[in-house]
Coordinates of C-alpha atoms in Angstrom, one line a residue:
M1 CA -82.9 1.3 9.0
S2 CA -79.7 -0.4 8.0
N3 CA -78.7 -3.8 9.6
P4 CA -75.8 -3.7 12.0
P5 CA -72.5 -5.1 10.7
P6 CA -71.4 -8.6 11.5
A7 CA -69.2 -9.1 14.5
I8 CA -66.5 -10.5 12.2
S9 CA -66.2 -10.5 8.4
L10 CA -63.7 -12.5 6.5
V11 CA -63.4 -11.3 2.9
D12 CA -61.6 -13.6 0.4
V13 CA -59.0 -14.4 3.1
C14 CA -56.0 -16.5 2.0
K15 CA -53.0 -17.7 4.0
R16 CA -49.8 -19.2 2.6
Y17 CA -46.9 -20.8 4.4
G18 CA -44.2 -20.9 1.8
S19 CA -45.6 -23.0 -1.1
V20 CA -48.5 -24.3 1.1
E21 CA -51.8 -22.6 0.8
A22 CA -53.4 -23.3 4.1
V23 CA -56.5 -21.1 3.6
R24 CA -58.0 -20.3 0.2
G25 CA -60.4 -17.6 -0.5
V26 CA -62.5 -17.8 2.7
S27 CA -65.4 -15.4 3.0
L28 CA -67.6 -15.6 6.0
D29 CA -69.8 -13.3 8.1
I30 CA -70.0 -14.2 11.8
R31 CA -73.1 -12.6 13.4
D32 CA -73.0 -10.5 16.5
G33 CA -73.9 -12.7 19.5
E34 CA -73.9 -16.1 17.7
F35 CA -72.1 -19.3 18.6
L36 CA -70.2 -20.3 15.4
A37 CA -68.3 -23.6 15.3
L38 CA -65.5 -23.9 12.7
I39 CA -64.9 -27.6 12.1
G40 CA -63.0 -29.8 9.7
P41 CA -60.3 -32.5 9.6
S42 CA -56.7 -32.0 10.7
G43 CA -54.9 -29.6 8.3
C44 CA -58.1 -28.2 6.8
G45 CA -57.2 -24.6 7.7
K46 CA -59.6 -24.0 10.6
T47 CA -56.9 -23.2 13.2
S48 CA -55.0 -20.9 10.7
T49 CA -58.3 -19.1 10.2
L50 CA -58.8 -18.7 13.9
R51 CA -55.3 -17.4 14.4
M52 CA -55.9 -14.8 11.7
I53 CA -59.1 -13.7 13.5
A54 CA -57.1 -13.5 16.7
G55 CA -54.3 -11.5 15.1
L56 CA -51.7 -14.1 15.7
E57 CA -51.2 -14.6 11.9
T58 CA -51.6 -12.0 9.1
P59 CA -53.5 -13.0 5.9
T60 CA -51.4 -13.3 2.8
S61 CA -54.4 -11.6 1.1
G62 CA -57.9 -10.6 1.9
E63 CA -59.5 -8.6 4.7
I64 CA -60.7 -9.2 8.2
L65 CA -63.3 -6.8 9.7
F66 CA -64.5 -6.4 13.3
Y67 CA -67.9 -4.7 13.4
G68 CA -67.1 -3.0 10.1
R69 CA -63.5 -1.9 11.2
D70 CA -60.6 -3.2 9.2
V71 CA -58.3 -5.1 11.6
T72 CA -56.4 -7.2 9.0
H73 CA -53.0 -5.9 10.2
S74 CA -54.0 -5.0 13.8
K75 CA -52.1 -6.6 16.7
P76 CA -53.9 -9.1 18.9
W77 CA -54.2 -6.7 21.8
D78 CA -56.0 -4.2 19.6
R79 CA -58.8 -6.6 18.7
D80 CA -60.6 -7.4 22.0
T81 CA -60.7 -11.1 21.1
P82 CA -59.2 -13.3 23.9
L83 CA -58.3 -16.8 22.9
V84 CA -59.0 -19.9 25.1
W85 CA -56.5 -22.7 24.4
Q86 CA -56.8 -26.5 24.6
G87 CA -53.7 -26.6 26.8
F88 CA -55.1 -24.2 29.5
A89 CA -51.9 -22.1 29.5
L90 CA -52.1 -21.2 33.2
F91 CA -49.2 -19.8 35.2
P92 CA -48.4 -22.6 37.6
H93 CA -47.0 -20.3 40.3
L94 CA -50.1 -18.0 40.4
T95 CA -53.3 -18.7 42.2
V96 CA -56.6 -19.0 40.3
A97 CA -57.5 -15.4 41.1
R98 CA -54.1 -14.1 40.0
N99 CA -54.2 -16.1 36.8
V100 CA -57.6 -14.5 36.0
E101 CA -56.4 -11.1 37.0
F102 CA -53.3 -11.2 34.8
G103 CA -54.8 -9.6 31.7
L104 CA -56.3 -6.8 33.8
R105 CA -52.9 -6.0 35.2
M106 CA -51.5 -5.8 31.7
H107 CA -54.2 -3.3 30.9
K108 CA -53.4 -1.3 34.0
V109 CA -56.9 -1.6 35.4
P110 CA -57.2 -0.2 39.0
K111 CA -56.8 -2.7 41.8
G112 CA -60.3 -2.3 43.2
E113 CA -61.9 -2.8 39.8
R114 CA -59.6 -5.7 39.1
Q115 CA -60.7 -7.5 42.3
E116 CA -64.4 -7.0 41.5
R117 CA -64.1 -8.2 37.9
V118 CA -62.1 -11.3 38.9
Q119 CA -64.7 -12.1 41.5
N120 CA -67.5 -11.7 38.9
A121 CA -65.7 -13.8 36.4
L122 CA -65.0 -16.7 38.8
R123 CA -68.7 -16.5 39.9
T124 CA -69.7 -16.8 36.3
V125 CA -67.8 -20.1 35.8
G126 CA -68.6 -21.4 39.3
L127 CA -65.1 -21.2 40.8
E128 CA -65.5 -18.5 43.5
E129 CA -64.3 -21.0 46.2
Y130 CA -61.2 -21.9 44.2
A131 CA -59.7 -18.4 44.0
N132 CA -56.7 -19.1 46.2
R133 CA -55.8 -22.5 44.8
L134 CA -52.9 -23.2 42.5
P135 CA -53.5 -24.8 39.0
V136 CA -51.9 -28.1 40.3
Q137 CA -54.7 -28.4 42.7
L138 CA -57.4 -28.3 40.0
S139 CA -59.0 -30.9 37.7
G140 CA -58.8 -30.6 34.0
G141 CA -62.3 -29.2 33.8
Q142 CA -61.6 -26.6 36.5
K143 CA -58.4 -25.5 34.7
Q144 CA -60.4 -24.9 31.5
R145 CA -62.9 -22.9 33.4
V146 CA -60.1 -20.7 34.8
G147 CA -58.9 -20.2 31.2
I148 CA -62.4 -19.1 30.2
A149 CA -62.7 -16.8 33.3
R150 CA -59.4 -15.2 32.4
A151 CA -60.8 -14.4 28.9
L152 CA -64.2 -13.2 30.2
V153 CA -62.8 -10.9 32.8
L154 CA -61.7 -8.6 29.9
N155 CA -65.4 -8.1 29.0
P156 CA -64.8 -9.1 25.3
R157 CA -67.4 -8.8 22.6
V158 CA -65.9 -11.9 20.9
L159 CA -64.5 -15.0 22.5
L160 CA -62.3 -17.4 20.5
L161 CA -61.9 -21.0 21.6
D162 CA -59.3 -23.3 20.0
E163 CA -60.3 -27.0 20.7
P164 CA -60.9 -26.1 24.4
L165 CA -62.2 -29.5 25.3
G166 CA -59.7 -31.6 23.5
A167 CA -57.6 -32.4 26.6
L168 CA -60.6 -33.4 28.8
D169 CA -62.0 -36.9 29.3
A170 CA -65.4 -37.6 27.8
R171 CA -67.5 -37.1 31.0
I172 CA -65.9 -33.8 31.8
G173 CA -66.0 -32.7 28.2
R174 CA -69.8 -33.3 28.1
A175 CA -70.2 -31.2 31.3
M176 CA -68.1 -28.4 29.8
Q177 CA -70.2 -28.4 26.6
A178 CA -73.2 -27.6 28.8
E179 CA -71.2 -25.0 30.6
L180 CA -70.1 -23.3 27.5
R181 CA -73.6 -23.2 26.1
R182 CA -74.9 -21.7 29.3
L183 CA -72.2 -19.1 29.3
H184 CA -72.9 -18.1 25.7
Q185 CA -76.6 -17.7 26.4
E186 CA -76.0 -15.8 29.6
L187 CA -73.4 -13.4 28.3
G188 CA -74.7 -12.9 24.8
I189 CA -71.3 -12.4 23.3
T190 CA -70.0 -13.9 20.0
F191 CA -68.3 -17.3 20.3
V192 CA -66.0 -18.7 17.6
Y193 CA -65.2 -22.3 18.4
V194 CA -62.7 -24.4 16.5
T195 CA -63.0 -28.2 16.8
H196 CA -62.5 -31.4 14.8
N197 CA -65.3 -33.0 16.9
Q198 CA -68.6 -32.9 15.0
S199 CA -70.6 -33.9 18.1
E200 CA -69.4 -30.9 20.0
A201 CA -70.3 -28.5 17.2
L202 CA -73.7 -30.1 16.6
A203 CA -74.5 -29.9 20.3
M204 CA -73.5 -26.3 21.0
A205 CA -73.3 -24.1 17.9
D206 CA -76.0 -21.8 16.4
R207 CA -74.2 -22.3 13.0
I208 CA -71.4 -24.5 11.8
A209 CA -68.8 -23.7 9.2
I210 CA -67.1 -26.7 7.6
M211 CA -63.7 -26.4 6.1
N212 CA -61.6 -28.8 4.0
A213 CA -58.4 -28.3 2.0
G214 CA -58.3 -24.7 3.1
E215 CA -61.8 -23.8 1.7
L216 CA -65.3 -23.4 3.2
R217 CA -67.5 -26.2 2.1
Q218 CA -70.8 -25.4 3.9
V219 CA -72.2 -22.9 6.5
G220 CA -75.5 -23.4 8.2
P221 CA -77.5 -24.4 11.3
P222 CA -76.6 -27.8 12.8
R223 CA -79.8 -29.5 11.6
E224 CA -79.2 -28.3 8.0
I225 CA -75.6 -29.5 8.1
F226 CA -76.7 -32.8 9.5
R227 CA -79.7 -33.5 7.3
Q228 CA -78.9 -31.5 4.1
P229 CA -75.1 -31.7 3.3
R230 CA -74.2 -29.9 0.1
T231 CA -71.2 -32.0 -0.8
R232 CA -70.0 -35.6 -0.5
F233 CA -67.3 -34.4 1.8
V234 CA -69.7 -32.8 4.2
A235 CA -72.0 -35.9 4.1
E236 CA -69.0 -38.1 5.0
F237 CA -67.6 -35.8 7.7
V238 CA -70.8 -35.0 9.6
G239 CA -73.1 -37.7 10.8
A240 CA -73.4 -41.4 10.0
N241 CA -74.6 -41.1 6.4
N242 CA -74.9 -43.8 3.8
I243 CA -73.9 -42.5 0.4
F244 CA -75.2 -43.9 -2.9
S245 CA -74.1 -42.8 -6.4
G246 CA -75.6 -43.8 -9.7
E247 CA -77.6 -42.8 -12.8
V248 CA -81.2 -41.8 -13.1
R249 CA -83.2 -44.5 -14.9
E250 CA -86.7 -42.9 -14.9
G251 CA -88.7 -40.4 -13.0
D252 CA -91.4 -37.7 -12.8
R253 CA -91.7 -34.3 -11.1
H254 CA -92.0 -36.0 -7.7
T255 CA -89.5 -38.9 -7.6
V256 CA -86.8 -40.5 -9.7
L257 CA -85.4 -44.0 -9.8
V258 CA -81.6 -44.1 -9.4
S259 CA -79.7 -47.1 -10.5
T260 CA -76.6 -47.7 -8.2
P261 CA -74.2 -50.6 -7.6
Q262 CA -76.2 -51.4 -4.5
G263 CA -79.5 -51.5 -6.4
A264 CA -82.2 -49.3 -7.8
F265 CA -83.7 -46.8 -5.3
R266 CA -86.4 -44.2 -5.5
V267 CA -85.5 -40.7 -4.2
P268 CA -87.4 -37.4 -4.1
Q269 CA -87.0 -34.7 -6.7
R270 CA -85.8 -31.4 -5.4
A271 CA -86.3 -28.0 -7.1
E272 CA -82.6 -27.2 -6.4
V273 CA -81.4 -30.4 -8.1
P274 CA -83.9 -31.3 -10.9
L275 CA -83.0 -34.7 -12.3
A276 CA -83.9 -36.4 -15.6
S277 CA -83.3 -39.8 -17.1
G278 CA -79.6 -40.4 -17.7
D279 CA -78.3 -37.8 -15.2
P280 CA -75.8 -38.8 -12.6
A281 CA -77.1 -38.6 -9.0
T282 CA -75.6 -38.9 -5.5
F283 CA -77.8 -39.1 -2.5
V284 CA -77.4 -39.7 1.2
V285 CA -79.6 -41.5 3.8
G286 CA -78.8 -41.1 7.4
A287 CA -78.1 -44.3 9.4
D288 CA -80.7 -43.2 11.9
R289 CA -83.4 -43.1 9.1
M290 CA -82.9 -46.7 8.1
A291 CA -84.6 -49.7 9.6
L292 CA -84.2 -53.5 9.6
G293 CA -86.9 -55.7 8.3
A294 CA -89.2 -56.1 5.3
A295 CA -90.0 -52.9 3.5
P296 CA -93.5 -51.4 3.7
V297 CA -95.1 -50.7 0.3
G298 CA -93.4 -47.9 -1.5
Q299 CA -90.1 -48.0 0.5
N300 CA -86.6 -48.8 -0.6
Q301 CA -84.9 -52.0 0.4
V302 CA -81.5 -53.7 0.2
A303 CA -80.2 -56.9 1.8
G304 CA -76.8 -57.3 3.4
Q305 CA -74.8 -59.4 5.8
I306 CA -74.2 -58.0 9.3
S307 CA -70.5 -57.6 9.6
G308 CA -70.3 -55.8 13.0
I309 CA -72.2 -54.1 15.8
E310 CA -70.9 -51.0 17.6
Y311 CA -72.5 -49.8 20.8
V312 CA -72.5 -46.1 21.8
G313 CA -74.4 -45.6 25.0
A314 CA -78.1 -46.5 24.6
A315 CA -77.7 -46.8 20.8
A316 CA -76.1 -49.3 18.4
T317 CA -74.7 -49.0 14.9
I318 CA -75.1 -52.1 12.8
F319 CA -72.7 -52.5 9.8
L320 CA -73.9 -54.5 6.8
A321 CA -71.8 -55.7 4.0
L322 CA -73.5 -55.7 0.6
P323 CA -72.7 -58.0 -2.4
C324 CA -71.1 -55.1 -4.3
D325 CA -68.4 -54.8 -1.7
N326 CA -70.0 -51.7 -0.1
E327 CA -71.0 -51.3 3.5
I328 CA -74.0 -49.5 5.0
R329 CA -74.8 -48.5 8.5
V330 CA -78.1 -48.6 10.5
Q331 CA -78.5 -46.9 13.9
L332 CA -81.0 -48.4 16.3
P333 CA -81.8 -48.0 20.0
E334 CA -80.1 -50.8 21.9
S335 CA -83.5 -52.1 23.1
D336 CA -84.6 -52.6 19.5
L337 CA -81.5 -54.5 18.8
E338 CA -82.1 -56.9 21.6
R339 CA -85.7 -57.5 20.6
A340 CA -84.7 -58.2 17.0
G341 CA -82.1 -60.9 18.0
I342 CA -79.5 -59.6 15.5
D343 CA -76.3 -61.6 15.2
V344 CA -73.1 -60.9 13.3
G345 CA -73.1 -63.0 10.1
S346 CA -76.8 -63.1 9.6
T347 CA -78.4 -61.5 6.5
R348 CA -81.0 -58.8 7.0
S349 CA -83.0 -56.4 4.8
V350 CA -82.5 -52.7 5.3
T351 CA -85.4 -50.3 4.4
W352 CA -85.9 -46.6 4.3
A353 CA -88.6 -44.2 3.1
V354 CA -88.3 -42.4 -0.2
G355 CA -88.3 -39.1 1.6
A356 CA -85.4 -40.1 3.8
A357 CA -83.0 -39.7 0.9
Y358 CA -81.4 -36.4 0.2
V359 CA -79.9 -35.6 -3.3
L360 CA -76.6 -33.7 -3.0
P361 CA -76.6 -30.4 -4.8
E362 CA -73.1 -31.1 -6.2
T363 CA -74.9 -33.6 -8.4
T364 CA -75.8 -30.5 -10.5
R365 CA -72.2 -29.5 -10.9
E366 CA -71.2 -33.0 -11.9
R367 CA -73.9 -33.0 -14.6
S368 CA -73.0 -29.6 -15.9
S369 CA -69.4 -30.5 -16.3
R370 CA -70.0 -33.6 -18.4

């Protein structure tokens, strides 16, 4: 029995605006029913990619398929992919119910069916009691839920979201993250979610696709993206990673010793990236996998001067300046910080287990191009 086609397939998609190549050779299968987050820095091509999926832009080259059907040149209204915007885009003179109903009117859905579907959509997003209010009478989070209801009332198989939480404050944004995740699980439709906020993507998505300079850099589940970045860019963009680069001094089939400007550190060998003496190597260690204090036997250690402390909720990030003009970060629970009596300007040792280091696969490409 053959596998069903992906909900969306991008096949070597490129998009140029004059001399600027905004999207370069992107190929990606988005599975039916998954929550895919498309992330990257400003100007990376993620919004252009979403607009091509929506039919608001036409690829310069390549193909876009919906459930195996070529829609590369189809109009937006022929794609069944409503788009939820960051700016809400509500009609200010229409009530909540009339805003949600608008798309059904355009599709000439009978009045009785329209009313039932609007009621169901508002119930889904928890806004039944707000049906007769105007947008000016709503909070930012409520306006965004109206925008989502307006998309869901069309019974789409795919929902596109373009930075929908970008205009909300942090508290409402966190609540909307939970709401979007609930809606996705409840409805079972495909979500394609564009954001520059890594935390949103890590919290909600089944898979994350990371773009930079118009190209896909890595696609995978959140934990894989967070713990096993494939390139230096991904390691720097997602998570609080400390990055070390140097040359392999010695090793065996289990571990190697890498000499870096920060010191010599032992890292695990990986079958995907076998290293030998003299090879270049770049590895990352998450800030949350480091600790302060003397190193237990067999662990790596480096000393630095505490240059700053940043508090984020119940956790703290400690910044340490190293003699080689580099900086590393250590994340600790705030309670651990208080017990340790850490002060800016003091010198501390930072330790991590050998297994906490992850060698970047791009090390192989660097070695092969020498």
